[in-house]
CSV table of C-alpha atoms in Angstrom, one decimal:
chain,number,residue,atom,x,y,z
A,62,UNK,CA,0.0,0.0,0.0
A,63,UNK,CA,2.2,2.8,1.1
A,64,UNK,CA,4.9,4.1,3.4
A,65,UNK,CA,3.8,4.6,7.0
A,66,UNK,CA,3.7,8.2,8.1
A,67,UNK,CA,5.3,8.7,11.5
A,68,UNK,CA,5.6,11.9,13.4
A,69,UNK,CA,7.8,12.3,16.4
A,70,UNK,CA,9.0,12.4,14.9
A,71,UNK,CA,11.2,-13.2,24.3
A,72,UNK,CA,11.1,-11.0,20.9
A,73,UNK,CA,10.9,-11.3,17.1
A,74,UNK,CA,11.9,-14.9,16.4
A,75,UNK,CA,10.6,-16.0,13.1
A,76,UNK,CA,8.8,-19.4,13.2
A,77,UNK,CA,10.5,-22.3,11.5
A,78,UNK,CA,8.1,-22.3,8.6
A,79,UNK,CA,8.6,-18.6,7.8
A,80,UNK,CA,9.8,-17.9,4.3
A,81,UNK,CA,11.5,-14.6,3.4
A,82,UNK,CA,13.6,-13.3,0.5
A,83,UNK,CA,16.0,-10.4,1.1
A,84,UNK,CA,17.2,-8.3,-1.7
A,85,UNK,CA,19.2,-5.1,-2.6
A,86,UNK,CA,18.3,-3.0,-5.6
A,87,UNK,CA,21.4,-2.3,-7.8
A,88,UNK,CA,23.0,1.1,-7.1
A,89,UNK,CA,22.0,1.4,-3.5
A,90,UNK,CA,24.4,2.6,-0.8
A,91,UNK,CA,25.5,0.3,2.0
A,92,UNK,CA,25.4,2.4,5.2
A,93,UNK,CA,24.1,5.6,7.0
A,94,UNK,CA,20.5,5.1,5.9
A,95,UNK,CA,21.2,4.5,2.3
A,96,UNK,CA,20.1,1.4,0.3
A,97,UNK,CA,16.8,-0.2,-0.5
A,98,UNK,CA,13.4,0.9,0.9
A,99,UNK,CA,10.2,-1.1,0.0
A,100,UNK,CA,6.9,0.8,0.3
A,101,UNK,CA,4.2,-1.3,-1.3
A,102,UNK,CA,3.2,-4.7,-2.5
A,103,UNK,CA,0.4,-5.9,-4.8
A,104,UNK,CA,-1.7,-9.0,-4.9
A,105,UNK,CA,0.8,-10.8,-7.2
A,106,UNK,CA,3.8,-10.0,-4.9
A,107,UNK,CA,5.4,-7.3,-7.0
A,108,UNK,CA,6.9,-4.6,-4.8
A,109,UNK,CA,7.8,-1.0,-5.3
A,110,UNK,CA,9.9,1.5,-3.4
A,111,UNK,CA,13.0,3.6,-3.7
A,112,UNK,CA,16.8,3.0,-3.7
A,113,UNK,CA,19.2,5.6,-2.3
A,114,UNK,CA,22.7,5.6,-3.7
A,115,UNK,CA,25.9,6.4,-1.8
A,116,UNK,CA,25.7,10.0,-3.1
A,117,UNK,CA,22.1,10.4,-1.8
A,118,UNK,CA,20.5,10.2,-5.3
A,119,UNK,CA,17.2,8.4,-5.1
A,120,UNK,CA,15.4,6.3,-7.8
A,121,UNK,CA,12.2,4.4,-7.8
A,122,UNK,CA,12.0,0.7,-8.6
A,123,UNK,CA,9.6,-2.2,-9.2
A,124,UNK,CA,10.6,-5.7,-8.4
A,125,UNK,CA,8.7,-8.7,-9.8
A,126,UNK,CA,8.2,-11.9,-7.8
A,127,UNK,CA,10.8,-13.7,-10.0
A,128,UNK,CA,13.4,-11.1,-9.0
A,129,UNK,CA,13.4,-9.0,-12.1
A,130,UNK,CA,14.0,-5.3,-11.2
A,131,UNK,CA,13.5,-2.1,-13.1
A,132,UNK,CA,14.7,1.2,-11.7
A,133,UNK,CA,13.4,4.6,-12.9
A,134,UNK,CA,13.2,8.3,-12.4
A,135,UNK,CA,9.9,10.1,-12.9
A,136,UNK,CA,11.8,13.0,-14.5
A,137,UNK,CA,15.3,13.1,-15.8
A,138,UNK,CA,17.7,13.0,-12.9
A,139,UNK,CA,15.0,13.7,-10.4
A,140,UNK,CA,15.0,12.1,-6.9
A,141,UNK,CA,12.0,9.7,-7.1
A,142,UNK,CA,10.0,8.0,-4.4
A,143,UNK,CA,7.7,5.1,-5.5
A,144,UNK,CA,5.1,4.6,-2.8
A,145,UNK,CA,2.4,2.2,-4.0
A,146,UNK,CA,1.7,-0.4,-6.7
A,147,UNK,CA,-1.7,-1.6,-7.9
A,148,UNK,CA,-2.9,-5.0,-9.0
A,149,UNK,CA,-2.2,-4.0,-12.6
A,150,UNK,CA,1.3,-2.9,-11.7
A,151,UNK,CA,0.7,0.8,-11.9
A,152,UNK,CA,3.1,2.6,-9.5
A,153,UNK,CA,2.5,6.0,-7.9
A,154,UNK,CA,4.6,8.3,-5.8
A,155,UNK,CA,6.4,11.6,-6.1
A,156,UNK,CA,9.6,13.2,-7.3
A,157,UNK,CA,11.5,16.4,-6.7
A,158,UNK,CA,11.6,18.7,-9.8
A,159,UNK,CA,14.1,21.3,-10.9
A,160,UNK,CA,12.0,23.8,-9.0
A,161,UNK,CA,12.8,22.0,-5.8
A,162,UNK,CA,9.1,21.1,-5.3
A,163,UNK,CA,7.6,17.7,-5.1
A,164,UNK,CA,5.3,16.5,-8.0
A,165,UNK,CA,3.1,13.4,-8.3
A,166,UNK,CA,3.5,10.7,-10.8
A,167,UNK,CA,1.9,7.5,-12.1
A,168,UNK,CA,4.0,4.9,-14.0
A,169,UNK,CA,2.5,2.0,-15.9
A,170,UNK,CA,4.0,-1.5,-16.0
A,171,UNK,CA,5.1,-0.7,-19.5
A,172,UNK,CA,7.1,2.3,-18.2
A,173,UNK,CA,4.9,5.2,-19.3
A,174,UNK,CA,5.0,8.0,-16.8
A,175,UNK,CA,2.4,10.7,-16.2
A,176,UNK,CA,3.3,13.6,-13.9
A,177,UNK,CA,0.6,15.7,-12.2
A,178,UNK,CA,-0.1,18.3,-9.6
A,179,UNK,CA,-3.5,19.5,-8.1
A,180,UNK,CA,-4.2,23.1,-9.0
A,181,UNK,CA,-2.4,25.6,-6.8
A,182,UNK,CA,-0.1,22.9,-5.4
A,183,UNK,CA,3.3,24.0,-4.1
A,184,UNK,CA,4.3,20.3,-3.5
A,185,UNK,CA,2.5,17.1,-4.3
A,186,UNK,CA,2.9,13.6,-2.7
A,187,UNK,CA,0.9,10.8,-4.4
A,188,UNK,CA,0.6,8.0,-1.7
A,189,UNK,CA,-1.8,5.3,-2.8
A,190,UNK,CA,-3.3,3.8,-6.0
A,191,UNK,CA,-6.3,1.5,-6.3
A,192,UNK,CA,-6.9,-1.3,-8.7
A,193,UNK,CA,-8.7,1.1,-11.1
A,194,UNK,CA,-5.7,3.5,-11.3
A,195,UNK,CA,-7.2,6.2,-9.1
A,196,UNK,CA,-4.7,8.0,-6.9
A,197,UNK,CA,-4.9,9.5,-3.4
A,198,UNK,CA,-2.4,11.7,-1.7
A,199,UNK,CA,-1.8,15.2,-0.3
A,200,UNK,CA,-0.4,18.5,-1.5
A,201,UNK,CA,0.7,21.8,0.0
A,202,UNK,CA,-1.4,24.8,-0.8
A,203,UNK,CA,-0.2,28.4,-1.1
A,204,UNK,CA,-0.3,28.7,2.7
A,205,UNK,CA,1.8,25.6,3.2
A,206,UNK,CA,-1.1,23.6,4.6
A,207,UNK,CA,-1.4,20.0,3.5
A,208,UNK,CA,-4.7,19.1,1.8
A,209,UNK,CA,-5.9,15.8,0.5
A,210,UNK,CA,-6.6,14.9,-3.1
A,211,UNK,CA,-8.2,12.2,-5.3
A,212,UNK,CA,-7.0,11.9,-8.9
A,213,UNK,CA,-9.6,10.2,-11.1
A,214,UNK,CA,-9.0,8.1,-14.1
A,215,UNK,CA,-9.7,11.0,-16.5
A,216,UNK,CA,-7.1,13.1,-14.8
A,217,UNK,CA,-9.6,15.3,-12.9
A,218,UNK,CA,-8.6,16.0,-9.3
A,219,UNK,CA,-10.8,16.5,-6.3
A,220,UNK,CA,-9.3,18.2,-3.2
A,221,UNK,CA,-10.5,18.0,0.3
A,222,UNK,CA,-9.7,18.3,4.0
A,223,UNK,CA,-9.9,15.6,6.6
A,224,UNK,CA,-11.8,18.2,8.7
A,225,UNK,CA,-12.7,21.9,7.9
A,226,UNK,CA,-10.8,22.8,11.0
A,227,UNK,CA,-7.6,21.1,10.0
A,228,UNK,CA,-4.7,23.3,11.0
A,229,UNK,CA,-0.9,23.3,11.6
A,230,UNK,CA,0.3,20.4,9.3
A,231,UNK,CA,-3.1,19.9,7.7
A,232,UNK,CA,-4.4,16.6,6.1
A,233,UNK,CA,-2.5,13.5,5.2
A,234,UNK,CA,-3.8,10.7,3.0
A,235,UNK,CA,-2.7,7.1,3.7
A,236,UNK,CA,-4.8,4.9,1.4
A,237,UNK,CA,-7.5,4.6,-1.3
A,238,UNK,CA,-9.6,1.5,-1.8
A,239,UNK,CA,-11.1,0.0,-4.9
A,240,UNK,CA,-14.4,1.6,-3.9
A,241,UNK,CA,-12.7,5.1,-3.9
A,242,UNK,CA,-12.9,5.4,-0.1
A,243,UNK,CA,-9.9,7.2,1.4
A,244,UNK,CA,-8.1,6.9,4.7
A,245,UNK,CA,-5.9,9.4,6.5
A,246,UNK,CA,-5.5,11.8,9.4
A,247,UNK,CA,-5.5,15.5,10.1
A,248,UNK,CA,-4.0,17.8,12.7
A,249,UNK,CA,-5.9,20.2,14.9
A,250,UNK,CA,-4.7,23.5,16.4
A,251,UNK,CA,-2.8,21.7,19.1
A,252,UNK,CA,-1.0,19.6,16.5
A,253,UNK,CA,-2.9,16.5,17.7
A,254,UNK,CA,-3.9,13.9,15.1
A,255,UNK,CA,-7.4,12.7,14.3
A,256,UNK,CA,-8.1,9.8,11.9
A,257,UNK,CA,-10.7,9.8,9.1
A,258,UNK,CA,-12.3,7.8,6.4
A,259,UNK,CA,-13.6,9.8,3.4
A,260,UNK,CA,-16.3,7.9,1.5
A,261,UNK,CA,-16.8,8.0,-2.3
A,262,UNK,CA,-19.8,10.4,-1.8
A,263,UNK,CA,-17.5,12.9,-0.1
A,264,UNK,CA,-18.8,12.2,3.4
A,265,UNK,CA,-16.0,12.1,6.0
A,266,UNK,CA,-16.1,10.1,9.2
A,267,UNK,CA,-13.8,11.0,12.0
A,268,UNK,CA,-12.0,8.3,14.0
A,269,UNK,CA,-10.6,9.0,17.5
A,270,UNK,CA,-9.5,5.9,19.4
A,271,UNK,CA,-10.2,5.9,23.1
A,272,UNK,CA,-6.9,6.4,25.0
A,273,UNK,CA,-5.4,8.6,22.3
A,274,UNK,CA,-3.6,11.7,23.6
A,275,UNK,CA,-4.6,15.2,22.7
A,276,UNK,CA,-1.2,16.9,22.8
A,277,UNK,CA,1.2,17.7,20.0
A,278,UNK,CA,1.9,14.7,17.8
A,279,UNK,CA,-0.4,12.5,19.8
A,280,UNK,CA,-3.8,11.1,18.7
A,281,UNK,CA,-5.0,8.7,16.0
A,282,UNK,CA,-3.5,7.8,12.7
A,283,UNK,CA,-5.5,5.7,10.2
A,284,UNK,CA,-2.8,4.0,8.0
A,285,UNK,CA,-4.7,1.6,5.8
A,286,UNK,CA,-8.2,0.4,4.7
A,287,UNK,CA,-9.4,-2.6,2.8
A,288,UNK,CA,-12.1,-3.1,0.1
A,289,UNK,CA,-14.7,-3.9,2.8
A,290,UNK,CA,-14.2,-0.6,4.5
A,291,UNK,CA,-12.3,-1.9,7.5
A,292,UNK,CA,-9.5,0.3,8.7
A,293,UNK,CA,-6.3,-0.1,10.7
A,294,UNK,CA,-3.6,2.1,12.2
A,295,UNK,CA,-2.2,3.2,15.5
A,296,UNK,CA,-2.7,5.8,18.1
A,297,UNK,CA,-0.3,7.7,20.4
A,298,UNK,CA,-1.3,8.0,24.0
A,299,UNK,CA,-0.6,10.9,26.4
A,300,UNK,CA,2.7,9.3,27.4
A,301,UNK,CA,3.9,9.1,23.8
A,302,UNK,CA,3.4,5.3,23.5
A,303,UNK,CA,1.9,3.9,20.3
A,304,UNK,CA,-0.7,1.1,20.1
A,305,UNK,CA,-2.4,-0.6,17.2
A,306,UNK,CA,-6.1,-0.8,16.3
A,307,UNK,CA,-8.5,-2.3,13.8
A,308,UNK,CA,-11.8,-0.7,13.1
A,309,UNK,CA,-14.4,-2.8,11.2
A,310,UNK,CA,-16.7,-1.2,8.6
A,311,UNK,CA,-19.4,-1.5,11.2
A,312,UNK,CA,-17.5,0.6,13.7
A,313,UNK,CA,-16.2,-2.0,16.1
A,314,UNK,CA,-12.8,-1.2,17.4
A,315,UNK,CA,-10.1,-3.5,18.7
A,316,UNK,CA,-6.9,-2.1,20.2
A,317,UNK,CA,-3.8,-4.1,20.8
A,318,UNK,CA,-0.1,-4.3,21.4
A,319,UNK,CA,2.3,-6.8,19.8
A,320,UNK,CA,3.9,-9.2,22.3
A,321,UNK,CA,6.8,-7.6,24.0
A,322,UNK,CA,6.1,-4.2,22.4
A,323,UNK,CA,6.9,-0.8,23.8
A,324,UNK,CA,5.5,0.8,20.7
A,325,UNK,CA,3.2,-0.9,18.0
A,326,UNK,CA,3.0,0.5,14.5
A,327,UNK,CA,0.3,-0.9,12.2
A,328,UNK,CA,1.1,-0.5,8.5
A,329,UNK,CA,-1.5,-2.3,6.5
A,330,UNK,CA,-4.8,-4.3,6.6
A,331,UNK,CA,-5.9,-6.9,4.0
A,332,UNK,CA,-9.3,-8.2,2.9
A,333,UNK,CA,-9.3,-10.9,5.6
A,334,UNK,CA,-8.8,-8.2,8.2
A,335,UNK,CA,-5.3,-9.4,9.0
A,336,UNK,CA,-2.9,-6.6,9.8
A,337,UNK,CA,0.9,-6.2,9.6
A,338,UNK,CA,3.4,-3.7,10.9
A,339,UNK,CA,6.3,-3.6,13.3
A,340,UNK,CA,7.0,-3.0,17.0
A,341,UNK,CA,9.9,-1.8,19.0
A,342,UNK,CA,11.1,-3.6,22.2
A,343,UNK,CA,12.6,-2.2,25.4
A,344,UNK,CA,16.0,-2.1,23.7
A,345,UNK,CA,14.7,0.0,20.8
A,346,UNK,CA,15.0,-2.8,18.3
A,347,UNK,CA,12.2,-3.1,15.6
A,348,UNK,CA,10.6,-6.5,14.9
A,349,UNK,CA,7.9,-7.3,12.3
A,350,UNK,CA,4.5,-8.8,13.1
A,351,UNK,CA,1.5,-10.2,11.4
A,352,UNK,CA,-1.8,-10.2,13.4
A,353,UNK,CA,-4.5,-12.5,12.2
A,354,UNK,CA,-8.1,-11.3,12.3
A,355,UNK,CA,-8.8,-13.5,15.3
A,356,UNK,CA,-6.0,-11.9,17.3
A,357,UNK,CA,-3.1,-14.4,17.0
A,358,UNK,CA,0.3,-12.9,16.4
A,359,UNK,CA,3.3,-14.0,14.4
A,360,UNK,CA,6.4,-12.0,15.1
A,361,UNK,CA,9.6,-12.1,13.1
A,362,UNK,CA,13.0,-10.7,12.2
A,363,UNK,CA,13.6,-10.6,8.5
A,364,UNK,CA,17.0,-11.8,7.0
A,365,UNK,CA,19.9,-9.4,7.6
A,366,UNK,CA,18.2,-7.4,10.4
A,367,UNK,CA,20.6,-6.1,13.1
A,368,UNK,CA,19.3,-6.5,16.6
A,369,UNK,CA,21.0,-3.3,17.8
A,370,UNK,CA,18.9,-0.3,19.0
A,371,UNK,CA,17.3,1.8,16.2
A,372,UNK,CA,17.7,-1.0,13.7
A,373,UNK,CA,15.8,-4.2,13.0
A,374,UNK,CA,12.8,-5.1,10.8
A,375,UNK,CA,10.3,-2.5,9.5
A,376,UNK,CA,7.2,-3.7,7.7
A,377,UNK,CA,5.5,-1.4,5.3
A,378,UNK,CA,2.8,-3.4,3.6
A,379,UNK,CA,0.7,-6.6,3.4
A,380,UNK,CA,-1.3,-8.3,0.6
A,381,UNK,CA,-4.2,-10.6,0.6
A,382,UNK,CA,-2.0,-13.7,0.7
A,383,UNK,CA,-0.4,-12.4,4.0
A,384,UNK,CA,2.8,-11.6,2.2
A,385,UNK,CA,4.6,-8.8,4.0
A,386,UNK,CA,7.3,-6.4,2.7
A,387,UNK,CA,9.5,-3.7,4.0
A,388,UNK,CA,13.2,-3.2,4.9
A,389,UNK,CA,15.7,-4.2,7.5
A,390,UNK,CA,18.7,-2.2,8.8
A,391,UNK,CA,22.1,-3.8,9.3
A,392,UNK,CA,24.7,-2.8,11.8
A,393,UNK,CA,26.1,0.0,9.5
A,394,UNK,CA,22.5,1.2,9.2
A,395,UNK,CA,22.3,0.1,5.6
A,396,UNK,CA,18.8,-0.6,4.3
A,397,UNK,CA,17.9,-3.9,2.6
A,398,UNK,CA,14.5,-5.0,1.1
A,399,UNK,CA,12.6,-8.1,2.0
A,400,UNK,CA,9.4,-9.9,1.2
A,401,UNK,CA,7.8,-13.1,2.4
A,402,UNK,CA,5.3,-14.9,4.6
A,403,UNK,CA,5.8,-15.2,8.3
């Protein structure tokens, strides 16, 4: 689906039957946060993301299940971040232009690229693409406030706010379903976050999880939704701790923490209502998890993950076959991609 949005800004042993593939995209750096970052996976297991070279230059990529890789830039020489990939292999994301502003793009499986910006945008980030090729994301307006957008198949763009009272940072979009429903969160005047679901008719439903804090960078972040209208994400309490949640399309909410977690970050929900993400332990190491709809957890460390603080396994997405993807960080803080089934 997409890259998780974070503002701050006995553990993780993979079961014997777990099956993972680690990979590095050619041209990636090997330390200091450089390397391969995986942001999205589709139903067939193709993944997309970005690779950061030793110089800091960033390119997008798509990797097929057989290991074939294509790297690309959405404009000549432009730093490119590929965030999501659809069932048909359409990628979306954003790039930094010669004007030093971000611009959205869509790239077909054949390599055709369409660049776009909502009207009056001073910076566009396309975040999610559904199976029909419709794109959701956010852009900065003339005041510097983030606003949501929906780009339709014919290229027309609808803009919206998660709430008319959205302030400070504004509105952030995290996902778009096949039914054109959109998930995200918005900031109030205290810089606290409130989740939302925007339905295809334009009606917006606010989601605030009980126990979420109301201070700066606290509150509720809806990170993903499925075709049924179920949503998942995490909330930050008044003590700064993060906890996961699932909200069914009927409004029932389950909150949870991964086993051994100090912080739980939910990245994605699939059609079976399974969710995936990562958690950090008391030593500050990140471990991946898959939580089945009935509440059973599988925790894991993907190949190559260092178990030193601020490193580990970071899950970014999940498909309907419970295949997860993301990246690990090694001891030199080099980033490496992975995909597989816990």
